[in-house]
Amino acid sequence: MSSIADTGITHVHDDHDHDHKPRGFLNRWLFTTNHKDIGTLYLVFSLLMFFIGGSMALVIRAELFVPGLQLVHPEFFNQMTTMHALIMVFGAVMPAWVGFANWMIPLMIGAPDMALPRMNNWSFWILPFAFTMLLSTLFMDGGGPAAGWTLYPPLSLQTGNSFAFVVFAVHMMGISSIMGSINVIATIINMRAPGMTLLRMPLFVWTWLITAYLLIAVMPVLAGAVTMLLTDHFFGTSFFNAAGGGDPVMFQHIFWFFGHPEVYIMILPAFGVISEILPTFSRKPLFGYAAMVYATASIAFLSFIVWAHHMFTVGMPLEGELFFMYATMLIAVPTGVKVFNWVSTMWKGSMTFETPMLFAIGFVVLFTIGGLSGLMLAISAADFQYHDTYFVVAHFHYVLVPGSVFALMAGTYYWLPKWTGMMYSERWGKLHFWLSTIFVNVLFFPQHYLGLAGMPRRIPDYSPQFADFNKISSIGGFAFGLTQLIFVGVIVHAVWVSKKKARARVWEGAIGLEWTVPSPAPYHTFEKAPDIDESMVPHADEISH
Amino acid sequence: MNRQNTFIVAIAVLAAISAAFWLLLVAPALTGNEINMPVGVTPQSVTHYELHMIILWICVVIGVLVFTAMFTSIILHRKSKGHEAATFSHSTRAEIAWTIIPVLILIGMAIPATTALVQMEDSTGADMTVKITGYQWKWKYEYLEDDIQFISTLDANSNAARQLHSGMDPREVENYLLDVDNPVVLPVGKKIKFLITADDVIHAWWVPDLGWKRDAIPGFINEAWTYIEEPGVYRGQCAELCGKDHGFMPIVVNALPEDEYRAWVAQQRGEAVAEAQAVHQDWTDEALMSSGSEVFASQCATCHQQDGSGLPPAFPALAGSPVATGPVADTLDIVIHGRQGTAMQAFSELLTATEIASVVTYVRNAFGNDSGDSVQPSDVTLHGGEDS
Ligand SMILES: [Cu+2]
Ligand SMILES: [Cu+2]
């Protein structure tokens, strides 16, 4: 980085200060336009939200530990289920992926920063306000939202005046996501280094590009839906009020038109991260790169035409149910391609099992279980039994927790040395993996049984016949929650304590531009665009013919 | 040698993973807990069960095969064993295969899935019709041909035990949370059509042994049907989040042989006649108060609390409230017509004139309210919804 040497800053002994970071805490973090700092902010914020949302989940699991009501009133229980979901979806998983995008996309495509750095700052700093507002509703008269994160009317319209705060918080999250997506798209389209053609981009960049389009397409739909709820609640409109000529089911159609793509918004970047990690630790190129890109695009396309599988029981015409069932089943095909390609990537590799690889393997196995139960849920006649039971809860937690969240952890371990310049503790990382994997299954696997045996979701109390598996699930929940403290410990250790310096190419088998810059990545990278040649494109032979 | 080695390891892994799946799917049943969907007692429930088992096994086989390949690789192709990485990065043939084969499997699944759906949606040719209406947090059943209707709520024992800090052990309560005061009685061997709707928010009517659930949506009437093959008591719950007591509005179906069912119908109609006559009777204050306290306990106490203290702001207190202590007409009005946009429903749809008269008398003279007046059934004018 020769350009850094002549900035005139004279701290010779501390090489962290060579790169003219802004002075002062506020300047550095509040006014930053640096993609790495903003990425860090997003990641720290989402980790905080992960713990807040997680402690709400523990309230739920504590109440469900034994039959009967011991701890909370049903109305507070409902606020917990609602808030847990809103916080985890919009506060933890989505911002975490934006954090990864900020940190890694410029590094992976050879760009000096994101295309729109000031907007980048703004899109992050909206979030703390949005979530403060959302969380504050818990302390308002009448409590926070309690109608589920899906906010179905008419029930959601029974929320007190705090409802307006919920709606505005959702608006702010939406604005933040849309700005983040615009930035990702503008960066990827315009700022790739010469030679970084679209089909040479790492898969993580591809999956985020597609995710960003999904976000731009559906966040305004959600904003529209909640705005209609707002006017129904406060201004006497009747969009969703049957007595006034409205249609409560229309809300569900609009919501899930947003909601189904939303689940892919949370999982596609995970596919990308896993597709980076498996080749590195298998020391073998990703199998079927082009197929992976096309599969991602097909999943994204299909995600727009399957929404009503969330509402098979609302009483749709037979033709509608058949269409949504067939379309949903089709998603299994590109998703299957992904899983098969990951296994083929590992096949005949030369594998080692550092923590990122362990989490990636855990992801492939447990996500596949979640995917297969998703296929079962697609069969609408069987769904007449599964719908709104713990079977559904088990399904979507399998794709979200050992799915998205494991991928986030895999990615964190994978790039943490690049971010901090220090190696994390492999021993504690592995312990974190094993405990997480064991307890996530103790937590969620029994919920399949509960659902099939007839336990509805979103209930604060249950018949004693469900007691055993609820108890096991709760034990798993608390153990999984405590295990995550190890994660925080590992990160804190890597940032402030670890003495083990990371090399530029942290992992033996890692290929890609991010490994060509030093660790930690300097404050400014790729001020001069790098040259991309075939050696940096592991799948070069596949796309050249 | 190498090939053979791979094959042996793969077989061992396959056995291990199959055993693990077997353990996950079968072992928990040995604990005596129910872990699978009930087969149920209707043609639909049997179809849905069979469909569920077909797709479950297809998914298990796919999962076992994928994981076998993966763990075989994890065992054999590791650096620590000196395995050198191959360099292949794609195979058009393999990729076409694992696109086409899943499509074929999906088509195989779609055929029974489509048949089951067509069966489910055909509610023609029914012998009788029951209209089900969901309320926060109870169900109303109307037998359209026989002119019977009643409300079904959580039974008193469960209701007492389920209160926060009730100090009661739910395990001691028979059918805790799955019992009601008035079960819905249905004949076996008849095709019964249901018209399902709701009055306030969305609920969902679900009895697993009947094989399906269907949303109850205000302003819409959904159709479903059943044909119960075996007499028995079948229990279910509301399946769509409908507010604070969503977990406390169970469903109990009592399926009776034809003759017993007819006897039940005759008895219900007798009670309905007696009730209609009661409207023209004058009631004593004591009779009104005692019947009113029963109605209050089953219909009102969930929100307004047994002692009338309510759960403000959503559920106002009745003790000393302006509505309960002001003019009688106001109390009657809000009980009969409800209050839009709140959980206070129009009780003209749920209670008889006698019940409304007694509960209004009760709230105006209980919890320290001392209006001293009493309301007679003849004072109650119900607009629509009540034909007695
Ligand atoms: Cu979906
Ligand atoms: Cu409900």
CSV table of N, CA, C and O in Angstrom, one decimal, chain A residues 69-70 74-75 78 147 154 158 247 252 283-284 287-288 291 313-315 321 326 329 340-341 344 346-351 361 365 372 380 384-389 449 452-453 456 458 461 465 468-469 508 541 545, chain B residues 24 28 33-34 37 48 52 59 67 70 73 77-79 83 85-86 88-91 95 98 106 114 117 120-121 136 162 165 176 178 200-202 206 208 211 213-215 220 222 237 239-241 243-244 246 311:
chain,number,residue,atom,x,y,z
A,69,LEU,N,-49.3,-21.8,33.8
A,69,LEU,CA,-48.7,-20.5,33.7
A,69,LEU,C,-47.9,-20.2,35.0
A,69,LEU,O,-48.5,-20.2,36.0
A,70,GLN,N,-46.6,-20.0,34.8
A,70,GLN,CA,-45.8,-19.8,36.0
A,70,GLN,C,-45.2,-18.4,36.1
A,70,GLN,O,-45.0,-17.8,37.2
A,74,PRO,N,-50.5,-14.3,29.6
A,74,PRO,CA,-50.6,-14.7,28.2
A,74,PRO,C,-50.3,-13.5,27.3
A,74,PRO,O,-49.7,-13.6,26.2
A,75,GLU,N,-50.8,-12.3,27.7
A,75,GLU,CA,-50.7,-11.1,26.8
A,75,GLU,C,-49.2,-10.7,26.7
A,75,GLU,O,-48.7,-10.3,25.6
A,78,ASN,N,-47.5,-13.2,24.4
A,78,ASN,CA,-47.7,-12.9,23.0
A,78,ASN,C,-46.8,-11.7,22.5
A,78,ASN,O,-46.3,-11.7,21.4
A,147,ALA,N,-49.6,-9.5,18.2
A,147,ALA,CA,-50.4,-10.2,17.2
A,147,ALA,C,-49.5,-11.1,16.3
A,147,ALA,O,-49.9,-11.6,15.3
A,154,PRO,N,-57.7,-8.8,11.8
A,154,PRO,CA,-58.0,-7.7,12.7
A,154,PRO,C,-57.3,-7.7,14.0
A,154,PRO,O,-57.3,-6.7,14.7
A,158,GLN,N,-56.1,-4.5,17.3
A,158,GLN,CA,-56.5,-4.4,18.7
A,158,GLN,C,-55.3,-4.0,19.5
A,158,GLN,O,-55.5,-3.7,20.7
A,247,ASP,N,-61.0,-6.5,3.4
A,247,ASP,CA,-60.7,-7.9,3.3
A,247,ASP,C,-59.5,-8.3,4.1
A,247,ASP,O,-58.3,-8.0,3.8
A,252,GLN,N,-53.0,-10.8,4.3
A,252,GLN,CA,-52.1,-11.9,4.3
A,252,GLN,C,-51.4,-12.1,3.0
A,252,GLN,O,-50.2,-12.5,2.9
A,283,ARG,N,-10.0,-27.3,-0.2
A,283,ARG,CA,-8.8,-27.0,-1.1
A,283,ARG,C,-9.2,-27.5,-2.5
A,283,ARG,O,-8.4,-28.1,-3.2
A,284,LYS,N,-10.4,-27.1,-2.9
A,284,LYS,CA,-10.9,-27.6,-4.2
A,284,LYS,C,-11.9,-26.5,-4.6
A,284,LYS,O,-12.6,-26.0,-3.8
A,287,PHE,N,-17.9,-26.6,-6.7
A,287,PHE,CA,-18.4,-27.4,-7.7
A,287,PHE,C,-19.6,-26.7,-8.4
A,287,PHE,O,-20.5,-26.3,-7.7
A,288,GLY,N,-19.6,-26.6,-9.7
A,288,GLY,CA,-20.7,-26.1,-10.4
A,288,GLY,C,-21.0,-24.6,-10.1
A,288,GLY,O,-22.2,-24.3,-9.8
A,291,ALA,N,-23.9,-23.2,-12.1
A,291,ALA,CA,-25.2,-23.8,-11.7
A,291,ALA,C,-25.6,-23.1,-10.3
A,291,ALA,O,-26.8,-22.9,-10.1
A,313,THR,N,-54.6,-22.6,4.7
A,313,THR,CA,-55.9,-22.9,5.4
A,313,THR,C,-56.8,-21.7,5.4
A,313,THR,O,-57.9,-21.7,6.0
A,314,VAL,N,-56.5,-20.6,4.6
A,314,VAL,CA,-57.5,-19.5,4.6
A,314,VAL,C,-58.7,-19.8,3.8
A,314,VAL,O,-59.7,-19.0,3.8
A,315,GLY,N,-58.7,-20.9,3.0
A,315,GLY,CA,-59.8,-21.2,2.2
A,315,GLY,C,-59.7,-20.6,0.8
A,315,GLY,O,-60.4,-19.7,0.4
A,321,GLU,N,-54.7,-23.3,-4.6
A,321,GLU,CA,-53.9,-24.2,-3.7
A,321,GLU,C,-53.0,-25.1,-4.5
A,321,GLU,O,-51.9,-25.3,-4.2
A,326,TYR,N,-47.6,-26.6,-6.3
A,326,TYR,CA,-46.6,-27.0,-7.3
A,326,TYR,C,-45.5,-26.1,-7.3
A,326,TYR,O,-44.3,-26.5,-7.4
A,329,MET,N,-43.2,-26.7,-4.4
A,329,MET,CA,-42.4,-27.9,-4.5
A,329,MET,C,-41.2,-27.7,-5.5
A,329,MET,O,-40.1,-28.2,-5.3
A,340,PHE,N,-26.4,-30.6,-3.4
A,340,PHE,CA,-25.6,-31.6,-4.1
A,340,PHE,C,-24.2,-31.0,-4.5
A,340,PHE,O,-23.2,-31.6,-4.4
A,341,ASN,N,-24.3,-29.7,-4.9
A,341,ASN,CA,-23.0,-29.1,-5.3
A,341,ASN,C,-22.1,-28.9,-4.2
A,341,ASN,O,-20.9,-29.0,-4.3
A,344,SER,N,-20.5,-32.2,-3.5
A,344,SER,CA,-19.5,-32.5,-4.5
A,344,SER,C,-18.3,-31.6,-4.4
A,344,SER,O,-17.2,-32.0,-4.8
A,346,MET,N,-17.0,-30.9,-1.5
A,346,MET,CA,-16.2,-31.5,-0.5
A,346,MET,C,-15.6,-32.8,-1.0
A,346,MET,O,-14.5,-33.3,-0.6
A,347,TRP,N,-16.3,-33.5,-2.0
A,347,TRP,CA,-16.0,-34.8,-2.4
A,347,TRP,C,-14.6,-34.8,-3.1
A,347,TRP,O,-14.3,-34.0,-3.9
A,348,LYS,N,-13.7,-35.7,-2.6
A,348,LYS,CA,-12.3,-35.8,-3.1
A,348,LYS,C,-11.5,-34.5,-2.9
A,348,LYS,O,-10.6,-34.2,-3.6
A,349,GLY,N,-11.9,-33.7,-1.9
A,349,GLY,CA,-11.1,-32.6,-1.5
A,349,GLY,C,-10.0,-33.0,-0.6
A,349,GLY,O,-9.8,-34.2,-0.4
A,350,SER,N,-9.3,-32.0,0.0
A,350,SER,CA,-8.3,-32.3,1.0
A,350,SER,C,-8.7,-31.5,2.2
A,350,SER,O,-8.2,-30.4,2.5
A,351,MET,N,-9.6,-32.1,3.0
A,351,MET,CA,-10.4,-31.3,4.0
A,351,MET,C,-9.6,-31.1,5.3
A,351,MET,O,-9.0,-32.1,5.8
A,361,ILE,N,-20.3,-27.1,7.6
A,361,ILE,CA,-20.8,-28.5,7.5
A,361,ILE,C,-22.1,-28.6,8.3
A,361,ILE,O,-23.1,-29.2,7.9
A,365,VAL,N,-25.8,-29.8,6.8
A,365,VAL,CA,-26.6,-30.9,7.3
A,365,VAL,C,-28.0,-30.4,7.9
A,365,VAL,O,-29.0,-30.8,7.5
A,372,LEU,N,-36.0,-30.1,3.9
A,372,LEU,CA,-36.8,-31.2,3.7
A,372,LEU,C,-38.2,-31.1,4.4
A,372,LEU,O,-39.2,-31.4,3.9
A,380,SER,N,-50.0,-29.3,0.3
A,380,SER,CA,-51.0,-28.5,1.0
A,380,SER,C,-52.0,-29.3,1.8
A,380,SER,O,-52.4,-29.0,2.8
A,384,PHE,N,-52.7,-29.0,5.9
A,384,PHE,CA,-53.9,-28.8,6.7
A,384,PHE,C,-53.7,-29.3,8.1
A,384,PHE,O,-54.4,-28.9,9.1
A,385,GLN,N,-52.8,-30.3,8.3
A,385,GLN,CA,-52.5,-30.8,9.6
A,385,GLN,C,-51.3,-30.0,10.2
A,385,GLN,O,-51.3,-29.6,11.4
A,386,TYR,N,-50.2,-29.8,9.4
A,386,TYR,CA,-49.0,-29.1,9.9
A,386,TYR,C,-49.2,-27.7,10.3
A,386,TYR,O,-48.6,-27.2,11.2
A,387,HIS,N,-50.0,-27.0,9.5
A,387,HIS,CA,-50.1,-25.5,9.6
A,387,HIS,C,-50.3,-25.0,11.0
A,387,HIS,O,-51.1,-25.5,11.7
A,388,ASP,N,-49.6,-24.0,11.3
A,388,ASP,CA,-49.7,-23.3,12.6
A,388,ASP,C,-49.5,-24.2,13.8
A,388,ASP,O,-50.0,-24.0,14.9
A,389,THR,N,-48.6,-25.3,13.6
A,389,THR,CA,-48.2,-26.1,14.8
A,389,THR,C,-46.7,-25.9,15.0
A,389,THR,O,-46.1,-25.3,14.2
A,449,TYR,N,-41.9,-33.3,16.8
A,449,TYR,CA,-42.8,-34.2,17.4
A,449,TYR,C,-44.0,-33.5,18.0
A,449,TYR,O,-45.2,-33.9,17.8
A,452,LEU,N,-46.4,-32.4,15.2
A,452,LEU,CA,-47.2,-33.6,14.7
A,452,LEU,C,-48.2,-34.1,15.7
A,452,LEU,O,-49.3,-34.5,15.3
A,453,ALA,N,-47.8,-34.1,16.9
A,453,ALA,CA,-48.7,-34.7,17.9
A,453,ALA,C,-49.9,-33.7,18.3
A,453,ALA,O,-50.8,-34.0,19.0
A,456,PRO,N,-50.4,-26.6,18.9
A,456,PRO,CA,-50.4,-25.4,18.1
A,456,PRO,C,-49.2,-24.5,18.5
A,456,PRO,O,-48.7,-24.5,19.6
A,458,ARG,N,-47.6,-20.6,19.2
A,458,ARG,CA,-48.0,-19.3,19.8
A,458,ARG,C,-49.0,-19.5,21.0
A,458,ARG,O,-49.9,-18.8,21.1
A,461,ASP,N,-49.4,-22.0,27.1
A,461,ASP,CA,-49.6,-23.1,28.0
A,461,ASP,C,-50.1,-24.2,27.2
A,461,ASP,O,-50.7,-24.0,26.1
A,465,GLN,N,-49.9,-33.6,27.9
A,465,GLN,CA,-49.3,-34.6,27.0
A,465,GLN,C,-48.1,-34.1,26.2
A,465,GLN,O,-47.3,-34.9,25.7
A,468,ASP,N,-43.2,-33.5,28.1
A,468,ASP,CA,-41.8,-34.0,28.0
A,468,ASP,C,-40.9,-33.2,27.0
A,468,ASP,O,-39.8,-32.8,27.3
A,469,PHE,N,-41.5,-33.1,25.8
A,469,PHE,CA,-40.7,-32.5,24.7
A,469,PHE,C,-40.5,-31.0,24.9
A,469,PHE,O,-39.5,-30.5,24.5
A,508,GLU,N,-5.0,-21.7,4.3
A,508,GLU,CA,-4.2,-22.3,3.2
A,508,GLU,C,-4.9,-22.3,1.9
A,508,GLU,O,-4.3,-22.0,0.9
A,541,ASP,N,-11.8,-22.5,-15.3
A,541,ASP,CA,-12.0,-23.5,-16.4
A,541,ASP,C,-13.4,-23.7,-16.7
A,541,ASP,O,-13.8,-24.0,-17.8
A,545,HIS,N,-15.5,-21.9,-21.0
A,545,HIS,CA,-16.1,-22.6,-22.2
A,545,HIS,C,-17.6,-22.6,-22.1
A,545,HIS,O,-18.2,-22.2,-21.2
B,24,LEU,N,-34.0,-41.2,15.8
B,24,LEU,CA,-34.7,-39.9,16.0
B,24,LEU,C,-36.2,-40.1,15.7
B,24,LEU,O,-37.0,-39.5,16.3
B,28,PRO,N,-38.1,-41.9,20.3
B,28,PRO,CA,-38.9,-41.1,21.2
B,28,PRO,C,-40.2,-41.7,21.5
B,28,PRO,O,-40.8,-41.5,22.6
B,33,ASN,N,-44.5,-41.0,24.6
B,33,ASN,CA,-45.1,-39.8,24.1
B,33,ASN,C,-45.5,-40.0,22.6
B,33,ASN,O,-45.0,-40.7,21.9
B,34,GLU,N,-46.6,-39.2,22.3
B,34,GLU,CA,-47.1,-39.2,20.9
B,34,GLU,C,-46.1,-38.4,20.1
B,34,GLU,O,-45.7,-37.3,20.5
B,37,MET,N,-48.3,-37.6,13.6
B,37,MET,CA,-49.6,-37.2,13.3
B,37,MET,C,-50.6,-38.3,13.6
B,37,MET,O,-50.3,-39.5,13.2
B,48,HIS,N,-54.6,-37.8,4.7
B,48,HIS,CA,-53.5,-36.9,5.0
B,48,HIS,C,-52.4,-37.6,5.8
B,48,HIS,O,-51.2,-37.2,5.6
B,52,HIS,N,-48.6,-37.8,4.5
B,52,HIS,CA,-47.6,-37.3,5.4
B,52,HIS,C,-46.5,-38.4,5.5
B,52,HIS,O,-45.3,-38.1,5.4
B,59,CYS,N,-38.4,-37.9,2.2
B,59,CYS,CA,-37.4,-36.9,2.7
B,59,CYS,C,-36.3,-37.6,3.5
B,59,CYS,O,-35.2,-37.3,3.4
B,67,PHE,N,-26.5,-37.3,3.3
B,67,PHE,CA,-25.5,-37.2,4.4
B,67,PHE,C,-24.5,-38.4,4.3
B,67,PHE,O,-23.4,-38.2,4.8
B,70,MET,N,-21.9,-37.2,2.1
B,70,MET,CA,-21.1,-36.1,2.8
B,70,MET,C,-20.2,-36.7,3.8
B,70,MET,O,-19.0,-36.3,3.9
B,73,SER,N,-17.3,-38.6,2.5
B,73,SER,CA,-16.2,-37.7,2.1
B,73,SER,C,-15.5,-37.2,3.3
B,73,SER,O,-14.2,-37.1,3.2
B,77,HIS,N,-11.7,-38.0,2.7
B,77,HIS,CA,-11.0,-37.0,2.0
B,77,HIS,C,-10.5,-35.9,2.9
B,77,HIS,O,-10.8,-34.7,2.7
B,78,ARG,N,-9.7,-36.3,3.9
B,78,ARG,CA,-9.2,-35.2,4.8
B,78,ARG,C,-7.7,-35.1,4.6
B,78,ARG,O,-7.0,-36.1,4.3
B,79,LYS,N,-7.3,-33.9,4.8
B,79,LYS,CA,-5.9,-33.6,4.6
B,79,LYS,C,-5.0,-34.4,5.6
B,79,LYS,O,-4.0,-34.9,5.3
B,83,HIS,N,-5.0,-37.1,2.1
B,83,HIS,CA,-5.8,-37.1,0.8
B,83,HIS,C,-5.5,-35.8,0.0
B,83,HIS,O,-5.5,-34.7,0.6
B,85,ALA,N,-6.3,-33.1,-2.9
B,85,ALA,CA,-7.5,-32.6,-3.5
B,85,ALA,C,-7.5,-32.9,-5.0
B,85,ALA,O,-6.5,-32.7,-5.7
B,86,ALA,N,-8.7,-33.3,-5.5
B,86,ALA,CA,-8.9,-33.4,-6.9
B,86,ALA,C,-9.1,-32.0,-7.4
B,86,ALA,O,-9.2,-31.0,-6.6
B,88,PHE,N,-11.4,-31.3,-10.1
B,88,PHE,CA,-12.6,-31.1,-10.9
B,88,PHE,C,-13.5,-30.0,-10.3
B,88,PHE,O,-13.5,-29.8,-9.1
B,89,SER,N,-14.2,-29.2,-11.2
B,89,SER,CA,-15.0,-28.2,-10.7
B,89,SER,C,-16.4,-28.2,-11.2
B,89,SER,O,-17.3,-27.4,-10.9
B,90,HIS,N,-16.7,-29.1,-12.1
B,90,HIS,CA,-18.1,-29.3,-12.5
B,90,HIS,C,-18.3,-30.5,-13.3
B,90,HIS,O,-17.3,-31.2,-13.7
B,91,SER,N,-19.5,-31.0,-13.5
B,91,SER,CA,-19.8,-32.1,-14.3
B,91,SER,C,-21.2,-31.9,-14.8
B,91,SER,O,-22.2,-32.0,-14.1
B,95,GLU,N,-24.8,-32.7,-13.0
B,95,GLU,CA,-25.7,-31.7,-12.6
B,95,GLU,C,-27.1,-31.8,-13.3
B,95,GLU,O,-28.1,-31.5,-12.7
B,98,TRP,N,-28.9,-34.5,-11.2
B,98,TRP,CA,-29.6,-34.1,-10.0
B,98,TRP,C,-30.5,-32.9,-10.1
B,98,TRP,O,-30.9,-32.3,-9.1
B,106,LEU,N,-40.5,-35.2,-7.4
B,106,LEU,CA,-41.6,-34.3,-7.0
B,106,LEU,C,-42.9,-34.6,-7.7
B,106,LEU,O,-44.0,-34.5,-7.2
B,114,THR,N,-52.2,-34.1,-5.0
B,114,THR,CA,-53.3,-33.5,-5.7
B,114,THR,C,-54.7,-34.2,-5.4
B,114,THR,O,-55.7,-33.6,-5.2
B,117,LEU,N,-56.0,-33.2,-2.1
B,117,LEU,CA,-56.6,-31.9,-2.1
B,117,LEU,C,-58.0,-31.8,-2.7
B,117,LEU,O,-58.9,-31.2,-2.2
B,120,MET,N,-60.4,-33.2,-0.3
B,120,MET,CA,-60.7,-32.2,0.8
B,120,MET,C,-61.7,-31.1,0.4
B,120,MET,O,-62.5,-30.7,1.2
B,121,GLU,N,-61.5,-30.7,-0.8
B,121,GLU,CA,-62.3,-29.5,-1.2
B,121,GLU,C,-63.7,-29.8,-1.7
B,121,GLU,O,-64.4,-29.0,-2.1
B,136,GLN,N,-63.5,-14.2,20.4
B,136,GLN,CA,-62.4,-14.2,21.4
B,136,GLN,C,-63.1,-14.5,22.7
B,136,GLN,O,-63.9,-13.8,23.3
B,162,ARG,N,-55.5,-22.8,34.9
B,162,ARG,CA,-54.6,-22.1,34.0
B,162,ARG,C,-54.2,-20.7,34.4
B,162,ARG,O,-53.4,-20.0,33.7
B,165,HIS,N,-50.1,-18.2,38.6
B,165,HIS,CA,-50.0,-18.5,40.0
B,165,HIS,C,-51.2,-19.1,40.6
B,165,HIS,O,-51.6,-18.8,41.7
B,176,TYR,N,-56.6,-31.3,30.7
B,176,TYR,CA,-56.3,-29.9,30.9
B,176,TYR,C,-56.2,-29.1,29.6
B,176,TYR,O,-55.4,-29.6,28.7
B,178,LEU,N,-57.9,-29.0,27.2
B,178,LEU,CA,-58.6,-29.7,26.0
B,178,LEU,C,-60.0,-30.1,26.3
B,178,LEU,O,-60.5,-31.1,25.8
B,200,ASP,N,-64.8,-11.6,15.3
B,200,ASP,CA,-63.9,-10.5,15.7
B,200,ASP,C,-62.6,-10.6,15.0
B,200,ASP,O,-62.3,-9.7,14.2
B,201,VAL,N,-61.8,-11.6,15.3
B,201,VAL,CA,-60.4,-11.7,14.7
B,201,VAL,C,-60.4,-13.1,14.0
B,201,VAL,O,-61.4,-13.8,14.1
B,202,ILE,N,-59.3,-13.4,13.4
B,202,ILE,CA,-59.2,-14.7,12.7
B,202,ILE,C,-58.9,-15.8,13.8
B,202,ILE,O,-58.0,-15.6,14.6
B,206,TRP,N,-59.6,-26.5,14.5
B,206,TRP,CA,-58.7,-27.7,14.2
B,206,TRP,C,-58.9,-28.8,15.2
B,206,TRP,O,-58.8,-28.6,16.4
B,208,PRO,N,-57.3,-32.5,15.2
B,208,PRO,CA,-56.4,-33.4,14.5
B,208,PRO,C,-57.0,-34.7,14.0
B,208,PRO,O,-56.7,-35.1,12.9
B,211,GLY,N,-58.5,-34.4,10.7
B,211,GLY,CA,-57.6,-34.4,9.6
B,211,GLY,C,-57.3,-33.1,8.9
B,211,GLY,O,-56.6,-33.0,8.0
B,213,LYS,N,-57.4,-28.4,9.4
B,213,LYS,CA,-57.9,-27.2,10.1
B,213,LYS,C,-58.3,-26.1,9.1
B,213,LYS,O,-57.9,-26.2,7.9
B,214,ARG,N,-59.1,-25.2,9.5
B,214,ARG,CA,-59.5,-24.2,8.5
B,214,ARG,C,-59.7,-22.9,9.3
B,214,ARG,O,-60.2,-22.9,10.4
B,215,ASP,N,-59.3,-21.8,8.6
B,215,ASP,CA,-59.3,-20.5,9.3
B,215,ASP,C,-60.8,-20.0,9.4
B,215,ASP,O,-61.6,-20.2,8.5
B,220,PHE,N,-66.0,-13.6,6.2
B,220,PHE,CA,-65.9,-14.7,5.2
B,220,PHE,C,-66.5,-16.0,5.7
B,220,PHE,O,-66.5,-16.2,6.9
B,222,ASN,N,-65.9,-19.9,5.3
B,222,ASN,CA,-65.2,-21.0,4.7
B,222,ASN,C,-66.0,-22.3,4.8
B,222,ASN,O,-66.7,-22.5,5.8
B,237,GLN,N,-57.8,-27.6,19.2
B,237,GLN,CA,-57.6,-26.3,19.7
B,237,GLN,C,-57.7,-25.3,18.6
B,237,GLN,O,-57.5,-25.6,17.4
B,239,ALA,N,-56.2,-22.8,16.2
B,239,ALA,CA,-54.8,-22.9,15.7
B,239,ALA,C,-54.3,-21.6,15.1
B,239,ALA,O,-53.2,-21.5,14.6
B,240,GLU,N,-55.1,-20.5,15.2
B,240,GLU,CA,-54.6,-19.2,14.7
B,240,GLU,C,-54.5,-18.2,15.8
B,240,GLU,O,-55.6,-18.0,16.5
B,241,LEU,N,-53.4,-17.6,16.0
B,241,LEU,CA,-53.2,-16.6,17.1
B,241,LEU,C,-54.4,-15.6,17.1
B,241,LEU,O,-54.6,-15.0,16.1
B,243,GLY,N,-55.2,-13.6,20.1
B,243,GLY,CA,-55.2,-12.7,21.2
B,243,GLY,C,-54.8,-13.4,22.5
B,243,GLY,O,-54.3,-14.6,22.4
B,244,LYS,N,-55.0,-12.8,23.6
B,244,LYS,CA,-54.4,-13.3,24.8
B,244,LYS,C,-54.8,-14.7,25.2
B,244,LYS,O,-54.0,-15.5,25.7
B,246,HIS,N,-55.7,-17.2,23.2
B,246,HIS,CA,-55.7,-18.1,22.0
B,246,HIS,C,-55.4,-19.5,22.5
B,246,HIS,O,-55.9,-20.5,21.9
B,311,LEU,N,-58.4,-5.6,33.2
B,311,LEU,CA,-56.9,-5.6,32.9
B,311,LEU,C,-56.7,-4.3,32.0
B,311,LEU,O,-56.5,-4.4,30.8
